[in-house]
Amino acid sequence: MTQSTDHTSTSTGTGTSTGTAISEALFAAARAWLAEDPDPATRTELTGLLEAAESGDSVAYGYLEDRFDGRLQFGTAGLRGELGAGPNRMNRVTVLRAAAGLAAFVTEQHGTGQVVAIGYDARHNSRRFAEDTAEVMLGAGHRPYLMPRELPTPMLAYSVLALGAKAGVMVTASHNPARDNGYKVYLGDGSQITTPNDTLIAAKIDAVGALADVPRGTVADAQVIEESVVDAYVARSKELLPPAPDLELKYVYTAMHGVGYELARRVLTNAGFAEPISVPEQQKPDPDFPTVSFPNPEEPGALDLAFALAAEHDADLIIANDPDADRMALAVPDKAAPGGWRRLSGDDVGLMLGMSLANKPGASGTFATSIVSSEGLAAIADEAKVDYARTLTGFKWLSKVPDLAYGYEEAIGYCVDPSHVKDKDGITAALTAALMAASLKAGGRTLLDYLAEVDTVTGNLVTTQLSIRSDDPEQIQTMMRAMRRNPPAALGGVAVTEVGDLSANGTALPPEQGLRLALENGWIAVRPSGTEPKLKCYIELGDRAAADRSPVVERIAAVRAGLDEWFAQFA
């Protein structure tokens, strides 16, 4: 039920004095932006739009208006948005201002001369944005350390701790479409920013004056993170394995056109695994992601090339990273699945990894997940006699759980080594998953066998999702309010027994930002996405009395269909 904003009907308003004033204010803002923009590409783009809009082109006027209708907001996710000219886009002006604000925050908190680690992926403009950040940090009197090349996000998170940095910046839009980029910020504890630091940094960004007055150094004067740091990450990864494990495994790997292949290959082969059978069309970084509609392993069709390659080689497992390799997906042979291969859900993988780690000899610490992920980890932790915690959505919260031993969330994010990477890490998660698969294979079992074992502990819990896209933020809030005030009595024949705020450990999300519907033997969580224009619905059902999860799969499909039908009234 995606709705699109049609700019073709926008009027420049030249027929009234009010409309003329509004138009002139927009044109003046665009000209002021042009005067500051150091990027020839976005200057050319904006100049063309401005000239067309000033000549009366209503379509150009609408596009121009969209670029200057507010600005990208800095929050706990940093910045993320479409590339292009104007304050409502990702570009060099936006990044320079963000870097200046972050530099001022670091100075206020710690003084000058601080180490700031800076990484970047292979998206359009990522390296340029990283270099701009380094120059601003130099100008502010700090010591920026730039990644030696495009590397995965977990490598940056590792470097923050390894270098003793007071802050870190990763330029990436993760698994967003090719037109996007982003600016992810870490603090000295190695985790992503949370409230109130996001607000404090945003205030510093707001206080940045003219870009001409922002001091900048020369990127050649920035330090380069030494290869020894990358080597140390690889060596540390091997320490996650038990002594002399059986590592016979034939596996296909895809980097999804991102930056994961080099590091994933090094980590896996250094640990003793065979060379990955890599999907050649997706191995090298390509910011246009030409073989997929969306560069996310969860999206339909994204793993088709991997499925074909795995079938050709009779592989045991498919491992997929997203473009910045902080997420990981698995697929396994399954004769009952179309094409003979089945992608496992993020919850399925998260619960299997959790049970495998919780049952290791001497396991201790806290096993944690988010409020939109499966409740099965609680049962696993209880049986293994380890602590359990549930947090608000996002690794920015999971990473702050005291004595964290393992954390995961359903969006294929897993943290298996929180003492060294306090964020989701698709590389070490791939290594841990490969070890799990190889150990099972050595005993004549498969990951599907192990998943059935997990089900006996969790009560045959099954999860699924539904996304409702809309380009209109107000429509998203309208749907949230309607569900709060007039929720459905039942969905797919399953009764809705209660509606309340989405919360964790007594902490609730802001009003209308998250709802939880209690169901018979399950629940639904509904919240607006933090990075995309859509509502995200998470559904979980279980049946401890069932012999397996088959009847639950049927019921949850009916619930999902009923929820989709309920939202259709807003189309």
PDB file of C-alpha atoms in Angstrom, residues 252-498:
ATOM      1  CA  VAL A 252      28.770 -20.793  -0.445  1.00  0.00           C
ATOM      2  CA  TYR A 253      29.393 -17.166   0.486  1.00  0.00           C
ATOM      3  CA  THR A 254      28.013 -13.921  -0.914  1.00  0.00           C
ATOM      4  CA  ALA A 255      29.119 -10.399  -0.054  1.00  0.00           C
ATOM      5  CA  MET A 256      26.002  -8.950  -1.728  1.00  0.00           C
ATOM      6  CA  HIS A 257      28.162  -6.481  -3.737  1.00  0.00           C
ATOM      7  CA  GLY A 258      29.536  -5.128  -0.459  1.00  0.00           C
ATOM      8  CA  VAL A 259      32.816  -5.063   1.427  1.00  0.00           C
ATOM      9  CA  GLY A 260      32.605  -8.332   3.362  1.00  0.00           C
ATOM     10  CA  TYR A 261      34.413 -10.825   1.133  1.00  0.00           C
ATOM     11  CA  GLU A 262      38.034 -10.018   1.963  1.00  0.00           C
ATOM     12  CA  LEU A 263      37.591 -10.044   5.738  1.00  0.00           C
ATOM     13  CA  ALA A 264      35.118 -12.947   5.828  1.00  0.00           C
ATOM     14  CA  ARG A 265      37.436 -15.094   3.721  1.00  0.00           C
ATOM     15  CA  ARG A 266      40.427 -14.271   5.952  1.00  0.00           C
ATOM     16  CA  VAL A 267      38.550 -14.996   9.167  1.00  0.00           C
ATOM     17  CA  LEU A 268      37.078 -18.294   7.951  1.00  0.00           C
ATOM     18  CA  THR A 269      40.223 -19.688   6.339  1.00  0.00           C
ATOM     19  CA  ASN A 270      42.442 -18.528   9.220  1.00  0.00           C
ATOM     20  CA  ALA A 271      40.183 -20.508  11.543  1.00  0.00           C
ATOM     21  CA  GLY A 272      40.686 -23.642   9.441  1.00  0.00           C
ATOM     22  CA  PHE A 273      37.706 -23.661   7.095  1.00  0.00           C
ATOM     23  CA  ALA A 274      38.064 -24.299   3.385  1.00  0.00           C
ATOM     24  CA  GLU A 275      37.993 -21.446   0.912  1.00  0.00           C
ATOM     25  CA  PRO A 276      34.482 -20.084   0.459  1.00  0.00           C
ATOM     26  CA  ILE A 277      32.652 -20.847  -2.771  1.00  0.00           C
ATOM     27  CA  SER A 278      31.968 -17.208  -3.494  1.00  0.00           C
ATOM     28  CA  VAL A 279      29.147 -15.927  -5.701  1.00  0.00           C
ATOM     29  CA  PRO A 280      31.330 -14.284  -8.395  1.00  0.00           C
ATOM     30  CA  GLU A 281      28.740 -11.751  -9.574  1.00  0.00           C
ATOM     31  CA  GLN A 282      28.407 -10.372  -6.019  1.00  0.00           C
ATOM     32  CA  GLN A 283      31.955 -10.735  -4.709  1.00  0.00           C
ATOM     33  CA  LYS A 284      33.472  -7.367  -5.599  1.00  0.00           C
ATOM     34  CA  PRO A 285      32.129  -4.124  -4.132  1.00  0.00           C
ATOM     35  CA  ASP A 286      29.703  -2.357  -6.453  1.00  0.00           C
ATOM     36  CA  PRO A 287      27.729   0.646  -5.138  1.00  0.00           C
ATOM     37  CA  ASP A 288      24.955   0.072  -7.682  1.00  0.00           C
ATOM     38  CA  PHE A 289      24.176  -3.494  -6.459  1.00  0.00           C
ATOM     39  CA  PRO A 290      23.360  -4.577 -10.036  1.00  0.00           C
ATOM     40  CA  THR A 291      22.133  -8.131  -9.400  1.00  0.00           C
ATOM     41  CA  VAL A 292      19.576  -7.369  -6.652  1.00  0.00           C
ATOM     42  CA  SER A 293      16.589  -5.075  -6.211  1.00  0.00           C
ATOM     43  CA  PHE A 294      17.589  -4.412  -2.589  1.00  0.00           C
ATOM     44  CA  PRO A 295      21.020  -5.392  -1.213  1.00  0.00           C
ATOM     45  CA  ASN A 296      19.540  -7.164   1.794  1.00  0.00           C
ATOM     46  CA  PRO A 297      19.843 -10.957   2.166  1.00  0.00           C
ATOM     47  CA  GLU A 298      16.333 -11.012   3.641  1.00  0.00           C
ATOM     48  CA  GLU A 299      14.739  -9.620   0.482  1.00  0.00           C
ATOM     49  CA  PRO A 300      13.093 -12.018  -1.994  1.00  0.00           C
ATOM     50  CA  GLY A 301      15.461 -12.823  -4.850  1.00  0.00           C
ATOM     51  CA  ALA A 302      18.592 -11.520  -3.133  1.00  0.00           C
ATOM     52  CA  LEU A 303      19.983 -15.037  -2.627  1.00  0.00           C
ATOM     53  CA  ASP A 304      18.939 -16.517  -5.958  1.00  0.00           C
ATOM     54  CA  LEU A 305      22.499 -16.552  -7.318  1.00  0.00           C
ATOM     55  CA  ALA A 306      23.728 -18.142  -4.090  1.00  0.00           C
ATOM     56  CA  PHE A 307      20.998 -20.788  -4.260  1.00  0.00           C
ATOM     57  CA  ALA A 308      22.000 -21.728  -7.792  1.00  0.00           C
ATOM     58  CA  LEU A 309      25.702 -21.907  -6.930  1.00  0.00           C
ATOM     59  CA  ALA A 310      25.025 -23.945  -3.793  1.00  0.00           C
ATOM     60  CA  ALA A 311      22.922 -26.443  -5.744  1.00  0.00           C
ATOM     61  CA  GLU A 312      25.664 -26.739  -8.347  1.00  0.00           C
ATOM     62  CA  HIS A 313      28.286 -27.549  -5.707  1.00  0.00           C
ATOM     63  CA  ASP A 314      26.053 -29.604  -3.398  1.00  0.00           C
ATOM     64  CA  ALA A 315      26.953 -27.241  -0.559  1.00  0.00           C
ATOM     65  CA  ASP A 316      26.106 -27.722   3.105  1.00  0.00           C
ATOM     66  CA  LEU A 317      25.401 -24.063   3.845  1.00  0.00           C
ATOM     67  CA  ILE A 318      24.992 -20.585   2.385  1.00  0.00           C
ATOM     68  CA  ILE A 319      26.408 -17.628   4.302  1.00  0.00           C
ATOM     69  CA  ALA A 320      25.395 -14.135   3.199  1.00  0.00           C
ATOM     70  CA  ASN A 321      26.506 -10.765   4.500  1.00  0.00           C
ATOM     71  CA  ASP A 322      24.791  -7.491   3.774  1.00  0.00           C
ATOM     72  CA  PRO A 323      26.904  -4.798   2.013  1.00  0.00           C
ATOM     73  CA  ASP A 324      28.675  -3.496   5.146  1.00  0.00           C
ATOM     74  CA  ALA A 325      28.857  -7.016   6.655  1.00  0.00           C
ATOM     75  CA  ASP A 326      27.367  -6.182  10.022  1.00  0.00           C
ATOM     76  CA  ARG A 327      24.468  -8.558   9.293  1.00  0.00           C
ATOM     77  CA  MET A 328      24.482 -12.217   8.303  1.00  0.00           C
ATOM     78  CA  ALA A 329      21.925 -14.610   6.831  1.00  0.00           C
ATOM     79  CA  LEU A 330      22.011 -18.384   6.507  1.00  0.00           C
ATOM     80  CA  ALA A 331      20.325 -20.754   4.074  1.00  0.00           C
ATOM     81  CA  VAL A 332      20.278 -24.534   4.240  1.00  0.00           C
ATOM     82  CA  PRO A 333      19.323 -27.454   1.985  1.00  0.00           C
ATOM     83  CA  ASP A 334      15.656 -28.345   2.409  1.00  0.00           C
ATOM     84  CA  LYS A 335      13.906 -30.730   0.015  1.00  0.00           C
ATOM     85  CA  ALA A 336      10.533 -29.291   1.018  1.00  0.00           C
ATOM     86  CA  ALA A 337      11.523 -25.743   0.023  1.00  0.00           C
ATOM     87  CA  PRO A 338      11.116 -24.305  -3.500  1.00  0.00           C
ATOM     88  CA  GLY A 339      14.386 -24.887  -5.326  1.00  0.00           C
ATOM     89  CA  GLY A 340      15.658 -27.108  -2.537  1.00  0.00           C
ATOM     90  CA  TRP A 341      17.065 -24.288  -0.392  1.00  0.00           C
ATOM     91  CA  ARG A 342      15.561 -22.469   2.578  1.00  0.00           C
ATOM     92  CA  ARG A 343      16.672 -19.163   4.050  1.00  0.00           C
ATOM     93  CA  LEU A 344      16.454 -19.306   7.824  1.00  0.00           C
ATOM     94  CA  SER A 345      14.798 -16.419   9.622  1.00  0.00           C
ATOM     95  CA  GLY A 346      16.824 -14.060  11.790  1.00  0.00           C
ATOM     96  CA  ASP A 347      15.105 -15.461  14.854  1.00  0.00           C
ATOM     97  CA  ASP A 348      15.815 -19.057  13.853  1.00  0.00           C
ATOM     98  CA  VAL A 349      19.515 -18.279  13.452  1.00  0.00           C
ATOM     99  CA  GLY A 350      19.570 -16.128  16.586  1.00  0.00           C
ATOM    100  CA  LEU A 351      18.052 -18.876  18.717  1.00  0.00           C
ATOM    101  CA  MET A 352      20.347 -21.570  17.322  1.00  0.00           C
ATOM    102  CA  LEU A 353      23.439 -19.446  17.922  1.00  0.00           C
ATOM    103  CA  GLY A 354      22.138 -18.557  21.364  1.00  0.00           C
ATOM    104  CA  MET A 355      21.537 -22.180  22.375  1.00  0.00           C
ATOM    105  CA  SER A 356      24.890 -23.273  20.969  1.00  0.00           C
ATOM    106  CA  LEU A 357      26.744 -20.571  22.944  1.00  0.00           C
ATOM    107  CA  ALA A 358      24.679 -20.922  26.115  1.00  0.00           C
ATOM    108  CA  ASN A 359      25.400 -24.678  26.218  1.00  0.00           C
ATOM    109  CA  LYS A 360      29.163 -24.259  25.890  1.00  0.00           C
ATOM    110  CA  PRO A 361      31.057 -25.469  28.974  1.00  0.00           C
ATOM    111  CA  GLY A 362      31.468 -22.591  31.418  1.00  0.00           C
ATOM    112  CA  ALA A 363      29.007 -20.286  29.630  1.00  0.00           C
ATOM    113  CA  SER A 364      28.121 -17.246  31.716  1.00  0.00           C
ATOM    114  CA  GLY A 365      27.042 -13.648  31.345  1.00  0.00           C
ATOM    115  CA  THR A 366      23.824 -12.247  29.945  1.00  0.00           C
ATOM    116  CA  PHE A 367      22.083 -13.410  26.783  1.00  0.00           C
ATOM    117  CA  ALA A 368      19.971 -10.605  25.352  1.00  0.00           C
ATOM    118  CA  THR A 369      17.619  -9.761  22.555  1.00  0.00           C
ATOM    119  CA  SER A 370      15.244  -6.949  21.613  1.00  0.00           C
ATOM    120  CA  ILE A 371      11.534  -6.466  22.188  1.00  0.00           C
ATOM    121  CA  VAL A 372      10.737  -7.242  18.539  1.00  0.00           C
ATOM    122  CA  SER A 373      12.712 -10.492  18.495  1.00  0.00           C
ATOM    123  CA  SER A 374      11.661 -13.966  19.591  1.00  0.00           C
ATOM    124  CA  GLU A 375      10.987 -14.630  23.262  1.00  0.00           C
ATOM    125  CA  GLY A 376      12.580 -18.048  22.763  1.00  0.00           C
ATOM    126  CA  LEU A 377      15.969 -16.849  23.992  1.00  0.00           C
ATOM    127  CA  ALA A 378      14.466 -16.473  27.476  1.00  0.00           C
ATOM    128  CA  ALA A 379      13.615 -20.183  27.542  1.00  0.00           C
ATOM    129  CA  ILE A 380      17.076 -21.095  26.245  1.00  0.00           C
ATOM    130  CA  ALA A 381      18.774 -18.936  28.880  1.00  0.00           C
ATOM    131  CA  ASP A 382      16.585 -20.393  31.610  1.00  0.00           C
ATOM    132  CA  GLU A 383      17.432 -23.968  30.669  1.00  0.00           C
ATOM    133  CA  ALA A 384      21.149 -23.155  30.431  1.00  0.00           C
ATOM    134  CA  LYS A 385      21.017 -21.229  33.726  1.00  0.00           C
ATOM    135  CA  VAL A 386      22.463 -18.008  32.315  1.00  0.00           C
ATOM    136  CA  ASP A 387      21.078 -14.506  32.692  1.00  0.00           C
ATOM    137  CA  TYR A 388      18.640 -13.037  30.179  1.00  0.00           C
ATOM    138  CA  ALA A 389      17.697  -9.462  29.235  1.00  0.00           C
ATOM    139  CA  ARG A 390      15.329  -7.837  26.761  1.00  0.00           C
ATOM    140  CA  THR A 391      16.011  -4.343  25.430  1.00  0.00           C
ATOM    141  CA  LEU A 392      14.539  -1.712  23.185  1.00  0.00           C
ATOM    142  CA  THR A 393      15.113  -2.209  19.456  1.00  0.00           C
ATOM    143  CA  GLY A 394      18.640  -1.813  18.133  1.00  0.00           C
ATOM    144  CA  PHE A 395      22.181  -2.810  19.012  1.00  0.00           C
ATOM    145  CA  LYS A 396      22.736   0.609  20.513  1.00  0.00           C
ATOM    146  CA  TRP A 397      20.685  -0.775  23.425  1.00  0.00           C
ATOM    147  CA  LEU A 398      21.756  -4.417  23.291  1.00  0.00           C
ATOM    148  CA  SER A 399      25.437  -3.474  23.456  1.00  0.00           C
ATOM    149  CA  LYS A 400      24.870  -1.705  26.769  1.00  0.00           C
ATOM    150  CA  VAL A 401      23.477  -4.753  28.597  1.00  0.00           C
ATOM    151  CA  PRO A 402      25.744  -5.370  31.609  1.00  0.00           C
ATOM    152  CA  ASP A 403      27.972  -8.446  31.282  1.00  0.00           C
ATOM    153  CA  LEU A 404      26.652  -9.171  27.781  1.00  0.00           C
ATOM    154  CA  ALA A 405      27.754 -12.577  26.494  1.00  0.00           C
ATOM    155  CA  TYR A 406      25.566 -12.754  23.378  1.00  0.00           C
ATOM    156  CA  GLY A 407      23.005 -10.495  21.768  1.00  0.00           C
ATOM    157  CA  TYR A 408      20.856 -10.748  18.692  1.00  0.00           C
ATOM    158  CA  GLU A 409      17.876  -9.189  17.002  1.00  0.00           C
ATOM    159  CA  GLU A 410      15.598 -10.559  14.331  1.00  0.00           C
ATOM    160  CA  ALA A 411      16.972  -8.305  11.568  1.00  0.00           C
ATOM    161  CA  ILE A 412      19.847 -10.836  11.054  1.00  0.00           C
ATOM    162  CA  GLY A 413      22.113  -9.015  13.515  1.00  0.00           C
ATOM    163  CA  TYR A 414      24.265 -11.026  15.951  1.00  0.00           C
ATOM    164  CA  CYS A 415      26.912 -10.068  18.499  1.00  0.00           C
ATOM    165  CA  VAL A 416      28.994 -13.090  19.494  1.00  0.00           C
ATOM    166  CA  ASP A 417      32.094 -11.302  20.848  1.00  0.00           C
ATOM    167  CA  PRO A 418      30.843  -8.228  22.755  1.00  0.00           C
ATOM    168  CA  SER A 419      34.108  -7.684  24.615  1.00  0.00           C
ATOM    169  CA  HIS A 420      35.780  -6.761  21.315  1.00  0.00           C
ATOM    170  CA  VAL A 421      32.936  -5.666  19.006  1.00  0.00           C
ATOM    171  CA  LYS A 422      30.065  -3.991  20.834  1.00  0.00           C
ATOM    172  CA  ASP A 423      27.770  -4.099  17.839  1.00  0.00           C
ATOM    173  CA  LYS A 424      26.324  -6.651  15.458  1.00  0.00           C
ATOM    174  CA  ASP A 425      29.089  -8.368  13.534  1.00  0.00           C
ATOM    175  CA  GLY A 426      28.280 -10.400  10.443  1.00  0.00           C
ATOM    176  CA  ILE A 427      31.848 -11.695  10.134  1.00  0.00           C
ATOM    177  CA  THR A 428      32.315 -13.342  13.533  1.00  0.00           C
ATOM    178  CA  ALA A 429      28.668 -14.437  13.402  1.00  0.00           C
ATOM    179  CA  ALA A 430      29.446 -16.204  10.097  1.00  0.00           C
ATOM    180  CA  LEU A 431      32.409 -17.937  11.728  1.00  0.00           C
ATOM    181  CA  THR A 432      30.302 -19.037  14.708  1.00  0.00           C
ATOM    182  CA  ALA A 433      27.526 -20.289  12.430  1.00  0.00           C
ATOM    183  CA  ALA A 434      30.018 -22.185  10.257  1.00  0.00           C
ATOM    184  CA  LEU A 435      31.452 -23.856  13.359  1.00  0.00           C
ATOM    185  CA  MET A 436      27.948 -24.828  14.480  1.00  0.00           C
ATOM    186  CA  ALA A 437      27.142 -26.315  11.053  1.00  0.00           C
ATOM    187  CA  ALA A 438      30.460 -28.170  10.814  1.00  0.00           C
ATOM    188  CA  SER A 439      30.106 -29.617  14.320  1.00  0.00           C
ATOM    189  CA  LEU A 440      26.613 -30.861  13.502  1.00  0.00           C
ATOM    190  CA  LYS A 441      27.825 -32.340  10.207  1.00  0.00           C
ATOM    191  CA  ALA A 442      30.564 -34.226  12.030  1.00  0.00           C
ATOM    192  CA  GLY A 443      27.837 -35.845  14.127  1.00  0.00           C
ATOM    193  CA  GLY A 444      25.668 -36.676  11.117  1.00  0.00           C
ATOM    194  CA  ARG A 445      23.193 -33.865  11.805  1.00  0.00           C
ATOM    195  CA  THR A 446      22.114 -30.648  10.096  1.00  0.00           C
ATOM    196  CA  LEU A 447      21.087 -27.165  11.124  1.00  0.00           C
ATOM    197  CA  LEU A 448      17.446 -28.139  10.542  1.00  0.00           C
ATOM    198  CA  ASP A 449      17.897 -31.010  13.005  1.00  0.00           C
ATOM    199  CA  TYR A 450      19.290 -28.541  15.510  1.00  0.00           C
ATOM    200  CA  LEU A 451      16.442 -26.106  14.879  1.00  0.00           C
ATOM    201  CA  ALA A 452      13.984 -28.884  15.764  1.00  0.00           C
ATOM    202  CA  GLU A 453      15.924 -29.365  18.999  1.00  0.00           C
ATOM    203  CA  VAL A 454      15.650 -25.638  19.691  1.00  0.00           C
ATOM    204  CA  ASP A 455      11.889 -25.872  19.152  1.00  0.00           C
ATOM    205  CA  THR A 456      11.570 -28.425  21.962  1.00  0.00           C
ATOM    206  CA  VAL A 457      13.093 -25.864  24.332  1.00  0.00           C
ATOM    207  CA  THR A 458      11.244 -22.777  23.097  1.00  0.00           C
ATOM    208  CA  GLY A 459       7.825 -24.338  22.473  1.00  0.00           C
ATOM    209  CA  ASN A 460       7.729 -24.344  18.668  1.00  0.00           C
ATOM    210  CA  LEU A 461       7.956 -20.579  18.392  1.00  0.00           C
ATOM    211  CA  VAL A 462       7.600 -19.212  14.866  1.00  0.00           C
ATOM    212  CA  THR A 463       8.099 -15.598  13.823  1.00  0.00           C
ATOM    213  CA  THR A 464       7.235 -13.641  10.718  1.00  0.00           C
ATOM    214  CA  GLN A 465       6.997 -10.005   9.655  1.00  0.00           C
ATOM    215  CA  LEU A 466       4.829  -7.637   7.676  1.00  0.00           C
ATOM    216  CA  SER A 467       5.958  -4.249   6.347  1.00  0.00           C
ATOM    217  CA  ILE A 468       3.521  -1.500   5.411  1.00  0.00           C
ATOM    218  CA  ARG A 469       5.258   1.095   3.251  1.00  0.00           C
ATOM    219  CA  SER A 470       4.064   4.690   2.944  1.00  0.00           C
ATOM    220  CA  ASP A 471       5.787   7.850   1.743  1.00  0.00           C
ATOM    221  CA  ASP A 472       3.445   9.878   3.965  1.00  0.00           C
ATOM    222  CA  PRO A 473       4.695  10.073   7.598  1.00  0.00           C
ATOM    223  CA  GLU A 474       1.289  11.290   8.755  1.00  0.00           C
ATOM    224  CA  GLN A 475      -0.387   8.186   7.343  1.00  0.00           C
ATOM    225  CA  ILE A 476       1.990   6.037   9.366  1.00  0.00           C
ATOM    226  CA  GLN A 477       0.981   7.885  12.546  1.00  0.00           C
ATOM    227  CA  THR A 478      -2.710   7.646  11.558  1.00  0.00           C
ATOM    228  CA  MET A 479      -2.406   3.861  11.327  1.00  0.00           C
ATOM    229  CA  MET A 480      -0.643   3.712  14.693  1.00  0.00           C
ATOM    230  CA  ARG A 481      -3.357   5.806  16.353  1.00  0.00           C
ATOM    231  CA  ALA A 482      -6.121   3.705  14.805  1.00  0.00           C
ATOM    232  CA  MET A 483      -4.586   0.482  16.055  1.00  0.00           C
ATOM    233  CA  ARG A 484      -4.198   1.926  19.544  1.00  0.00           C
ATOM    234  CA  ARG A 485      -7.780   3.247  19.746  1.00  0.00           C
ATOM    235  CA  ASN A 486      -9.679   0.631  17.726  1.00  0.00           C
ATOM    236  CA  PRO A 487      -7.593  -2.538  17.560  1.00  0.00           C
ATOM    237  CA  PRO A 488      -8.867  -5.643  15.781  1.00  0.00           C
ATOM    238  CA  ALA A 489     -10.646  -8.183  18.003  1.00  0.00           C
ATOM    239  CA  ALA A 490      -9.005 -11.063  16.155  1.00  0.00           C
ATOM    240  CA  LEU A 491      -6.587 -11.653  13.300  1.00  0.00           C
ATOM    241  CA  GLY A 492      -6.744 -14.784  11.185  1.00  0.00           C
ATOM    242  CA  GLY A 493      -8.952 -16.451  13.752  1.00  0.00           C
ATOM    243  CA  VAL A 494      -6.556 -15.742  16.637  1.00  0.00           C
ATOM    244  CA  ALA A 495      -7.930 -13.472  19.377  1.00  0.00           C
ATOM    245  CA  VAL A 496      -6.233 -10.189  20.257  1.00  0.00           C
ATOM    246  CA  THR A 497      -6.388 -10.133  24.064  1.00  0.00           C
ATOM    247  CA  GLU A 498      -4.637  -6.870  24.926  1.00  0.00           C
TER     248      GLU A 498
END
